Coordinates of C-alpha atoms in Angstrom, one line a residue:
M1 CA -22.2 -33.5 3.3
T2 CA -20.9 -31.3 0.5
G3 CA -18.4 -33.8 -0.6
T4 CA -21.0 -35.8 -2.5
L5 CA -22.5 -32.7 -4.2
A6 CA -19.6 -32.4 -7.1
V7 CA -19.5 -35.4 -9.5
R8 CA -16.1 -35.6 -11.3
H9 CA -16.0 -36.8 -14.6
G10 CA -13.8 -39.2 -16.4
V11 CA -12.4 -36.9 -19.1
T12 CA -9.0 -35.2 -18.5
L13 CA -6.7 -33.0 -20.2
T14 CA -3.1 -33.8 -19.6
P15 CA 0.4 -32.2 -20.6
D16 CA 1.4 -33.3 -24.1
P17 CA 5.2 -32.5 -24.7
R18 CA 4.5 -32.6 -28.7
R19 CA 2.9 -29.1 -28.3
V20 CA 5.9 -26.9 -29.0
I21 CA 6.8 -23.6 -30.2
A22 CA 9.9 -22.2 -32.1
K23 CA 11.9 -19.8 -29.9
L24 CA 14.9 -17.5 -30.1
F25 CA 18.3 -19.2 -28.9
I26 CA 21.2 -17.3 -28.5
P27 CA 24.0 -19.3 -27.6
G28 CA 26.0 -18.1 -24.3
E29 CA 23.1 -16.2 -23.1
D30 CA 21.9 -18.9 -20.9
A31 CA 25.0 -19.3 -18.9
A32 CA 25.6 -17.8 -15.7
V33 CA 27.8 -15.0 -17.0
V34 CA 26.3 -13.8 -20.2
R35 CA 28.8 -13.9 -22.9
T36 CA 27.1 -14.3 -26.5
R37 CA 28.7 -16.6 -28.8
A38 CA 26.6 -15.2 -31.8
G39 CA 29.4 -14.0 -33.8
A40 CA 31.5 -17.0 -33.8
L41 CA 28.8 -19.2 -34.6
I42 CA 27.6 -17.3 -37.6
D43 CA 31.2 -17.6 -39.0
R44 CA 30.9 -21.0 -38.7
V45 CA 27.8 -21.6 -40.4
A46 CA 28.9 -19.1 -43.4
H47 CA 32.0 -21.3 -44.1
L48 CA 30.0 -24.3 -44.9
D49 CA 30.1 -25.2 -48.3
D50 CA 26.9 -24.7 -50.6
E51 CA 26.2 -28.5 -50.7
E52 CA 26.7 -29.1 -46.8
T53 CA 24.5 -25.9 -46.0
G54 CA 21.5 -27.2 -48.5
R55 CA 21.6 -30.6 -47.0
L56 CA 21.6 -29.1 -43.4
L57 CA 18.8 -27.2 -44.2
R58 CA 16.7 -29.8 -45.8
D59 CA 17.4 -32.2 -43.2
T60 CA 16.3 -29.4 -40.3
F61 CA 12.9 -29.0 -42.5
D62 CA 12.4 -32.9 -42.6
R63 CA 12.7 -32.9 -38.9
F64 CA 10.8 -30.1 -37.8
G65 CA 8.7 -28.7 -40.5
A66 CA 5.5 -30.5 -39.7
R67 CA 5.7 -29.5 -36.1
H68 CA 5.5 -25.7 -36.9
R69 CA 3.6 -23.2 -39.0
D70 CA 5.8 -21.5 -41.1
L71 CA 9.3 -22.7 -40.1
A72 CA 10.9 -20.9 -42.7
G73 CA 9.4 -17.6 -41.7
T74 CA 10.6 -18.1 -38.1
F75 CA 14.1 -18.7 -39.4
H76 CA 13.9 -15.6 -41.3
H77 CA 13.0 -13.6 -38.4
H78 CA 15.6 -15.1 -36.2
Y79 CA 18.3 -14.4 -38.7
D80 CA 17.1 -10.7 -39.0
L81 CA 17.6 -10.5 -35.4
V82 CA 21.1 -11.3 -35.4
R83 CA 22.2 -10.1 -38.9
H84 CA 23.9 -6.9 -37.4
R85 CA 26.8 -9.3 -36.3
I86 CA 27.4 -10.3 -40.0
A87 CA 30.2 -8.0 -41.5
R88 CA 29.0 -8.7 -45.1
A89 CA 25.4 -10.1 -44.7
R90 CA 24.6 -9.3 -48.5
D91 CA 26.9 -11.9 -49.3
L92 CA 25.3 -14.6 -47.6
S93 CA 22.9 -17.0 -49.8
P94 CA 19.2 -17.1 -49.1
T95 CA 19.9 -20.9 -47.9
T96 CA 22.5 -19.6 -45.8
R97 CA 20.5 -17.1 -44.0
L98 CA 17.9 -19.6 -43.5
L99 CA 20.3 -22.0 -42.0
V100 CA 21.8 -19.3 -39.6
G101 CA 18.2 -18.7 -38.5
A102 CA 17.9 -22.2 -37.8
Y103 CA 20.9 -22.2 -35.5
F104 CA 19.3 -19.4 -33.7
S105 CA 16.0 -21.3 -32.9
H106 CA 15.0 -24.0 -30.5
E107 CA 11.8 -25.9 -29.6
Y108 CA 10.1 -25.1 -26.4
A109 CA 7.6 -27.4 -24.9
V110 CA 5.1 -25.1 -23.5
E111 CA 3.3 -27.6 -21.2
S112 CA 6.1 -30.2 -20.4
A113 CA 6.1 -29.6 -16.9
A114 CA 2.5 -28.9 -15.8
L115 CA -0.8 -28.2 -17.3
C116 CA -3.3 -26.4 -14.7
N117 CA -5.7 -23.7 -13.4
P118 CA -8.2 -23.4 -16.1
S119 CA -11.2 -21.2 -16.6
M120 CA -14.2 -21.8 -18.8
V121 CA -16.4 -19.6 -20.9
A122 CA -18.9 -19.7 -23.7
H123 CA -17.0 -20.1 -27.1
P124 CA -17.5 -17.2 -29.8
D125 CA -18.6 -19.9 -32.2
Q126 CA -21.9 -21.5 -31.3
T127 CA -22.9 -23.0 -34.7
N128 CA -23.5 -26.6 -35.7
L129 CA -24.6 -27.7 -32.1
D130 CA -27.5 -30.1 -31.3
A131 CA -30.1 -28.9 -28.7
G132 CA -28.8 -28.5 -25.3
Q133 CA -25.3 -28.3 -26.2
L134 CA -22.9 -25.5 -25.4
R135 CA -19.5 -25.0 -27.1
V136 CA -17.0 -23.6 -24.5
A137 CA -13.3 -22.2 -24.5
I138 CA -11.2 -23.4 -21.8
S139 CA -8.0 -21.2 -20.9
L140 CA -5.1 -23.2 -19.7
R141 CA -2.0 -22.4 -17.7
Q142 CA 0.9 -24.2 -19.3
I143 CA 4.1 -24.5 -17.8
G144 CA 7.2 -25.6 -19.4
E145 CA 11.1 -25.7 -18.9
G146 CA 12.2 -23.4 -16.4
H147 CA 8.7 -23.2 -14.6
L148 CA 7.9 -20.5 -17.5
S149 CA 4.1 -19.9 -17.8
S150 CA 1.9 -19.2 -20.8
I151 CA -1.5 -19.2 -21.7
G152 CA -3.1 -21.7 -23.9
F153 CA -6.5 -23.0 -24.8
A154 CA -8.8 -26.0 -25.3
T155 CA -12.3 -26.3 -26.8
A156 CA -15.2 -28.6 -25.7
I157 CA -18.8 -29.1 -25.8
V158 CA -20.8 -29.6 -22.7
G159 CA -24.4 -30.8 -22.7
P160 CA -27.1 -32.2 -22.9
G161 CA -27.2 -33.2 -19.4
R162 CA -23.7 -33.9 -17.9
R163 CA -22.1 -34.8 -21.4
L164 CA -18.9 -33.5 -22.2
T165 CA -16.5 -33.7 -25.3
V166 CA -13.1 -32.2 -25.5
A167 CA -11.9 -31.4 -29.0
D168 CA -8.7 -32.7 -30.3
R169 CA -5.7 -30.5 -29.6
S170 CA -3.2 -31.5 -32.1
G171 CA -1.7 -29.0 -34.8
P172 CA 1.0 -26.8 -34.7
L173 CA 1.1 -23.7 -32.1
V174 CA 1.2 -20.2 -32.8
V175 CA 2.5 -17.3 -30.8
G176 CA 0.6 -14.2 -31.2
Q177 CA 1.9 -11.4 -33.1
R178 CA 2.7 -8.3 -31.2
T179 CA 0.7 -5.2 -33.0
G180 CA -0.1 -1.7 -32.3
V181 CA -2.5 -0.6 -29.8
R182 CA -4.4 2.6 -28.8
H183 CA -2.8 3.5 -25.2
R184 CA -4.7 5.1 -22.6
R185 CA -3.7 8.3 -20.9
D186 CA -5.5 7.6 -17.8
L187 CA -3.5 4.3 -17.5
L188 CA 0.0 6.0 -17.9
A189 CA -1.0 8.5 -15.3
A190 CA -2.3 5.8 -12.9
G191 CA 0.8 3.9 -13.3
L192 CA 3.0 6.8 -12.5
A193 CA 1.2 7.7 -9.7
E194 CA 1.3 4.1 -8.2
E195 CA 5.1 4.4 -8.7
D196 CA 4.9 8.0 -7.0
W197 CA 6.8 9.2 -10.3
D198 CA 5.6 12.7 -10.3
N199 CA 8.0 15.7 -11.6
E200 CA 7.8 18.2 -14.5
V201 CA 8.6 15.8 -17.0
T202 CA 5.8 13.4 -16.4
A203 CA 3.4 16.5 -15.9
T204 CA 4.2 17.7 -19.3
V205 CA 3.8 14.5 -20.9
L206 CA 0.5 14.0 -19.5
D207 CA -0.7 17.3 -20.3
A208 CA 0.4 16.9 -23.8
L209 CA -1.2 13.5 -24.7
P210 CA -4.8 12.9 -25.9
D211 CA -6.9 10.5 -24.1
R212 CA -5.9 8.1 -26.6
Y213 CA -2.9 7.6 -28.5
D214 CA -0.5 5.5 -30.6
E215 CA 3.2 4.9 -30.1
A216 CA 4.2 7.5 -32.7
A217 CA 2.1 10.0 -31.0
F218 CA 3.8 9.2 -27.6
E219 CA 7.1 9.3 -28.9
Q220 CA 6.6 12.6 -30.6
V221 CA 5.5 14.1 -27.4
L222 CA 8.7 12.8 -25.7
G223 CA 10.8 14.0 -28.5
N224 CA 9.3 17.5 -28.2
L225 CA 10.1 17.8 -24.5
P226 CA 11.7 21.2 -23.6
P227 CA 15.6 20.4 -23.2
D228 CA 15.5 22.5 -19.9
L229 CA 13.5 19.7 -18.6
L230 CA 15.4 16.8 -20.0
S231 CA 18.7 18.3 -18.8
R232 CA 17.5 17.7 -14.9
S233 CA 19.1 15.0 -13.0
T234 CA 15.8 12.9 -13.1
G235 CA 15.2 13.6 -17.0
L236 CA 16.6 10.5 -18.5
D237 CA 15.5 8.3 -15.9
T238 CA 11.9 9.7 -16.0
L239 CA 11.9 8.8 -19.8
E240 CA 12.8 5.3 -19.1
H241 CA 10.0 5.1 -16.5
L242 CA 7.7 6.5 -18.9
R243 CA 8.4 4.2 -21.6
R244 CA 8.4 1.1 -19.4
I245 CA 5.0 1.9 -18.0
D246 CA 3.5 2.7 -21.6
A247 CA 4.8 -0.6 -22.8
A248 CA 2.8 -2.3 -20.3
S249 CA 0.1 -1.8 -22.6
Y250 CA -0.1 -3.9 -26.0
A251 CA -1.9 -6.0 -28.2
T252 CA -1.2 -9.4 -29.9
T253 CA -3.1 -11.2 -32.8
F254 CA -3.2 -14.5 -34.1
P255 CA -4.0 -15.4 -37.8
A256 CA -7.5 -15.8 -38.6
D257 CA -7.1 -19.6 -39.8
T258 CA -5.6 -20.5 -36.6
A259 CA -7.7 -22.8 -34.2
L260 CA -8.3 -21.8 -30.7
H261 CA -6.3 -24.5 -29.2
E262 CA -3.3 -23.5 -31.5
R263 CA -3.1 -20.2 -30.0
V264 CA -0.3 -19.5 -27.2
L265 CA -0.5 -16.0 -25.3
W266 CA 3.5 -15.7 -24.8
P267 CA 5.1 -13.5 -22.5
A268 CA 5.9 -10.0 -24.5
T269 CA 7.1 -7.7 -21.9
P270 CA 9.9 -7.6 -19.2
A271 CA 7.2 -7.6 -16.4
E272 CA 5.8 -11.0 -17.5
S273 CA 9.2 -12.5 -19.0
N274 CA 9.1 -15.3 -16.2
G275 CA 5.4 -16.0 -16.8
M276 CA 1.7 -15.2 -17.8
E277 CA -0.1 -17.1 -14.8
D278 CA -3.7 -18.0 -13.9
A279 CA -5.9 -16.3 -16.4
R280 CA -9.5 -16.0 -15.3
F281 CA -11.5 -15.4 -18.0
V282 CA -15.0 -14.3 -18.1
R283 CA -17.7 -13.0 -20.9
F284 CA -18.4 -9.5 -19.8
T285 CA -21.8 -7.9 -21.3
D286 CA -22.8 -4.6 -21.2
E287 CA -24.8 -2.0 -23.6
S288 CA -21.9 -2.0 -26.3
G289 CA -22.3 -5.9 -26.2
P290 CA -20.4 -8.9 -25.2
V291 CA -16.4 -8.9 -24.8
Y292 CA -14.0 -11.5 -23.3
R293 CA -12.1 -10.2 -20.3
A294 CA -9.5 -11.8 -18.1
T295 CA -7.1 -11.4 -15.6
Y296 CA -3.7 -12.7 -15.1
T297 CA -0.5 -12.5 -12.9
A298 CA 2.6 -11.1 -14.8
Y299 CA 5.7 -12.5 -13.4
D300 CA 9.2 -11.2 -14.3
G301 CA 11.3 -13.7 -11.9
R302 CA 11.1 -11.4 -8.8
R303 CA 7.8 -9.2 -8.7
I304 CA 4.3 -10.0 -9.7
A305 CA 1.9 -7.5 -11.2
T306 CA -1.9 -7.8 -12.2
R307 CA -2.8 -7.6 -15.8
A308 CA -6.2 -7.7 -18.0
L309 CA -6.9 -8.7 -21.3
A310 CA -9.8 -8.0 -23.6
S311 CA -10.8 -9.7 -26.6
T312 CA -14.0 -9.7 -28.8
D313 CA -13.1 -12.8 -30.5
L314 CA -10.6 -14.5 -28.7
R315 CA -8.1 -14.0 -31.9
R316 CA -6.9 -10.3 -30.9
F317 CA -6.3 -9.7 -27.3
E318 CA -5.5 -6.3 -26.0
V319 CA -3.2 -6.2 -22.6
T320 CA -3.3 -3.4 -20.0
P321 CA -2.0 -3.1 -16.4
M322 CA -4.5 -2.8 -13.6
R323 CA -3.6 -0.3 -11.2
G324 CA -4.5 0.5 -7.4
P325 CA -4.8 -1.1 -4.3
G326 CA -7.4 -3.5 -5.1
A327 CA -5.1 -5.0 -8.0
R328 CA -2.2 -5.9 -5.6
N329 CA -1.3 -9.3 -5.3
K330 CA -2.9 -12.2 -7.0
G331 CA -6.3 -13.4 -8.0
V332 CA -8.2 -10.6 -9.3
A333 CA -11.4 -11.8 -10.9
L334 CA -13.7 -9.4 -12.8
F335 CA -17.7 -9.4 -12.5
P336 CA -19.6 -10.3 -15.8
R337 CA -21.4 -7.1 -15.8
T338 CA -21.5 -3.7 -14.1
V339 CA -23.6 -3.7 -10.9
G340 CA -25.2 -0.5 -10.0
G341 CA -23.2 1.2 -12.5
R342 CA -20.0 0.2 -11.1
H343 CA -17.3 -2.0 -12.5
L344 CA -16.4 -4.5 -9.8
A345 CA -13.8 -7.3 -9.0
L346 CA -12.8 -9.9 -6.4
C347 CA -9.4 -9.7 -5.2
R348 CA -7.0 -10.7 -2.5
A349 CA -5.1 -7.7 -1.9
D350 CA -3.9 -8.9 1.4
G351 CA -2.7 -12.3 0.3
E352 CA -5.2 -14.3 2.3
T353 CA -8.7 -12.6 2.3
I354 CA -11.2 -12.3 -0.5
G355 CA -12.3 -8.7 -0.9
L356 CA -14.3 -6.8 -3.2
T357 CA -12.9 -3.9 -5.3
C358 CA -14.6 -1.1 -7.6
L359 CA -12.9 0.6 -10.3
D360 CA -12.8 4.4 -9.9
G361 CA -12.8 7.2 -12.6
D362 CA -8.9 7.2 -12.8
N363 CA -9.0 3.8 -13.7
R364 CA -7.6 2.7 -10.1
W365 CA -9.1 -0.4 -8.3
Q366 CA -9.8 0.7 -4.9
E367 CA -9.1 -0.2 -1.3
P368 CA -10.9 -3.5 -1.2
T369 CA -14.0 -4.3 1.2
P370 CA -13.4 -7.7 2.9
L371 CA -15.9 -10.4 2.3
H372 CA -14.4 -13.7 3.5
A373 CA -11.2 -14.3 5.7
P374 CA -9.6 -17.6 6.6
R375 CA -12.1 -19.2 9.1
D376 CA -12.5 -23.0 8.7
S377 CA -9.9 -25.5 9.2
W378 CA -9.5 -26.4 5.5
E379 CA -8.8 -22.6 4.7
L380 CA -6.9 -21.2 7.7
I381 CA -3.9 -20.4 5.8
Q382 CA -5.6 -18.6 3.1
V383 CA -8.7 -18.0 0.8
G384 CA -9.2 -16.6 -2.6
N385 CA -11.7 -16.8 -5.4
C386 CA -11.7 -19.6 -8.1
G387 CA -12.7 -17.3 -10.9
S388 CA -15.4 -14.7 -11.6
P389 CA -18.5 -14.5 -9.7
I390 CA -21.5 -16.4 -11.5
E391 CA -24.9 -14.7 -11.7
T392 CA -27.8 -16.7 -10.3
D393 CA -31.3 -16.2 -9.2
A394 CA -30.2 -16.6 -5.8
G395 CA -27.1 -14.1 -5.9
W396 CA -23.6 -14.0 -7.1
L397 CA -22.2 -17.5 -6.7
V398 CA -18.3 -17.4 -5.7
L399 CA -16.1 -20.3 -6.0
T400 CA -13.3 -20.2 -3.7
H401 CA -10.2 -22.0 -2.8
G402 CA -8.9 -22.4 0.8
V403 CA -5.4 -23.8 1.8
G404 CA -5.3 -26.0 5.0
P405 CA -2.7 -28.3 6.6
M406 CA 0.2 -29.5 4.4
R407 CA -0.7 -26.9 1.8
R408 CA -3.7 -28.6 0.8
Y409 CA -6.1 -26.8 -1.5
A410 CA -9.7 -27.5 -1.5
V411 CA -12.6 -25.6 -3.4
G412 CA -15.6 -23.8 -1.4
A413 CA -18.4 -21.5 -2.4
F414 CA -20.4 -18.7 -0.9
L415 CA -23.2 -16.3 -2.2
L416 CA -23.2 -12.5 -2.7
D417 CA -26.2 -10.3 -2.8
L418 CA -27.1 -9.5 -6.4
H419 CA -27.6 -6.0 -5.7
R420 CA -25.3 -5.3 -2.7
P421 CA -22.5 -7.7 -3.5
E422 CA -20.6 -6.2 -0.4
R423 CA -23.0 -8.6 1.6
V424 CA -22.1 -12.3 1.9
V425 CA -25.8 -13.9 2.1
A426 CA -24.8 -17.6 2.4
Q427 CA -21.7 -20.2 2.9
L428 CA -21.2 -23.5 1.8
P429 CA -20.1 -25.5 5.2
G430 CA -17.0 -27.4 4.2
A431 CA -15.3 -27.6 0.8
L432 CA -17.1 -28.5 -2.4
L433 CA -14.2 -30.4 -4.1
S434 CA -11.1 -31.8 -2.5
P435 CA -8.2 -33.7 -3.6
D436 CA -8.9 -37.2 -3.6
T437 CA -6.5 -40.3 -4.3
A438 CA -6.3 -39.6 -8.0
D439 CA -6.1 -36.0 -7.5
R440 CA -3.2 -35.5 -5.0
D441 CA -0.1 -36.7 -6.7
G442 CA 1.4 -34.3 -9.4
Y443 CA 3.8 -31.2 -10.1
V444 CA 2.4 -29.5 -7.0
P445 CA 0.8 -32.4 -4.8
N446 CA -2.6 -31.9 -2.9
V447 CA -4.2 -29.4 -4.9
V448 CA -7.3 -28.7 -6.8
Y449 CA -7.8 -25.1 -8.1
S450 CA -10.0 -23.7 -10.8
C451 CA -9.8 -20.1 -12.3
G452 CA -13.5 -20.0 -13.2
G453 CA -16.5 -22.2 -14.4
L454 CA -19.9 -21.4 -15.9
V455 CA -23.6 -22.3 -15.5
H456 CA -25.4 -24.2 -18.3
A457 CA -28.7 -25.6 -18.2
G458 CA -28.7 -25.2 -14.6
E459 CA -25.6 -27.2 -13.9
L460 CA -22.2 -25.7 -12.7
W461 CA -19.5 -26.6 -14.8
L462 CA -16.2 -26.6 -13.0
P463 CA -12.9 -27.2 -14.7
Y464 CA -10.0 -27.8 -12.0
G465 CA -6.3 -28.5 -12.2
A466 CA -5.3 -31.4 -10.1
S467 CA -2.1 -31.1 -8.4
D468 CA -0.8 -29.2 -11.7
A469 CA -0.6 -32.7 -13.4
R470 CA -3.8 -32.7 -15.4
V471 CA -7.2 -30.8 -15.8
G472 CA -10.2 -32.3 -14.7
F473 CA -14.0 -31.5 -14.8
A474 CA -16.7 -31.7 -12.1
T475 CA -20.4 -30.7 -12.1
V476 CA -22.9 -29.9 -9.5
P477 CA -26.6 -28.6 -10.0
V478 CA -26.8 -25.1 -9.0
A479 CA -30.0 -25.5 -7.0
A480 CA -28.5 -28.3 -5.2
L481 CA -25.3 -26.2 -4.3
V482 CA -27.4 -23.1 -3.2
A483 CA -29.6 -25.4 -1.0
A484 CA -26.7 -27.0 0.6
M485 CA -25.6 -23.5 1.9
V486 CA -26.3 -21.9 5.3
E487 CA -27.2 -18.3 6.0
S488 CA -24.2 -15.9 6.7
P489 CA -24.5 -14.3 10.2
P490 CA -26.5 -11.1 10.0
S491 CA -23.3 -8.9 10.5
G492 CA -23.3 -7.0 7.0
G493 CA -22.1 -10.3 5.5
R494 CA -18.5 -9.4 5.9
D495 CA -16.4 -12.4 7.2
G496 CA -13.1 -10.4 7.6

């Protein structure tokens, strides 16, 4: 019955191997045994004659210049990162320095392997639209060589009706520039508590820091620690932990003249060095006005951690860790506003059950209240959310994903009470969207998965990843979706 509700559109986004960034490349560091060959390479470049140096550099710019923004600036930056290996760096000509930077650079195709797991929010720019249209920003999980994930974007216009136009995504990509951020003392304290790192050094640092501080103030506090504390056996290890936890918060900014689809949120800390996965964006509104917020999974190759993004314009992003038992595991999704004065989020702390968690006064997400556990045949392995709850007259619409036989992912839905979101009021029997013949084949077969949709003019717009091979779009009238749901059993509304 529910399989006919969602209407697929013919428009798709597919991985484009031409979307590349210029990354630092250190010869030898990609080997199983790390042994940099940087010094020997620089010597060989420095011994080229001026004619050969100029020819090589011109050829490099001819081949790659149009694919990147300010490639010369990138070469300069990469040269600066290795110049310490040059005995007489000042003797190198400007051309040679640029060429050294070129040899320490390489292209990385950010979505050469896969493009998937989109979320959709209203775009900051709603100018020059016709009646019934809405410009939307689409976040994308883009996966390249080594299964390394980053966050990219696309822009589209939905409406009137079920019309959908996705904007061209051509143009050079830009990785955000890391910038200073005002750190929060409560987040540092929450991180230390979560790692059970409590001693006299951490207590002294927390006592000396203001509620908000910058890097200079942080280092000044560390520098003023009494020697008697630092000389203790745990002193140096504690300083390392303090710096690591503090560094989890940062900001990244893009040039004002870059288009949204040209911006790439690239891993910037050790905790996310192997990927930034599955961003769930939402337009959050309170008395201070709208702000874009998102959660994503940071992955370092062994461990996962939940991170939060905040931006007023999708150009400058502040990144902070999420702490507490409710932020364990993947799949945290923020509500678009407070409910009864509470900041709420959906989560899947146990790995298989959708729960509701609340932010406490210490900036920790509390132990979740179970909402929906694996129950039906198509979701018996695990369930999770497909993005932030969407406010409707009937209740909070929660899109879910369930995993069934042969690790087949499908999308479902249920409703939460608007005022008491701990209570499930209705459930869609069966799946709303399942992999069909066109969806089932790809990088990760038999998967349809979304990180969030939106409602426009009574229509639910659901972007979804199809087997990590492409991104598709489906729509369903909200009224029809709600009408197809059945009332949940009167047991407090909790399925877990």
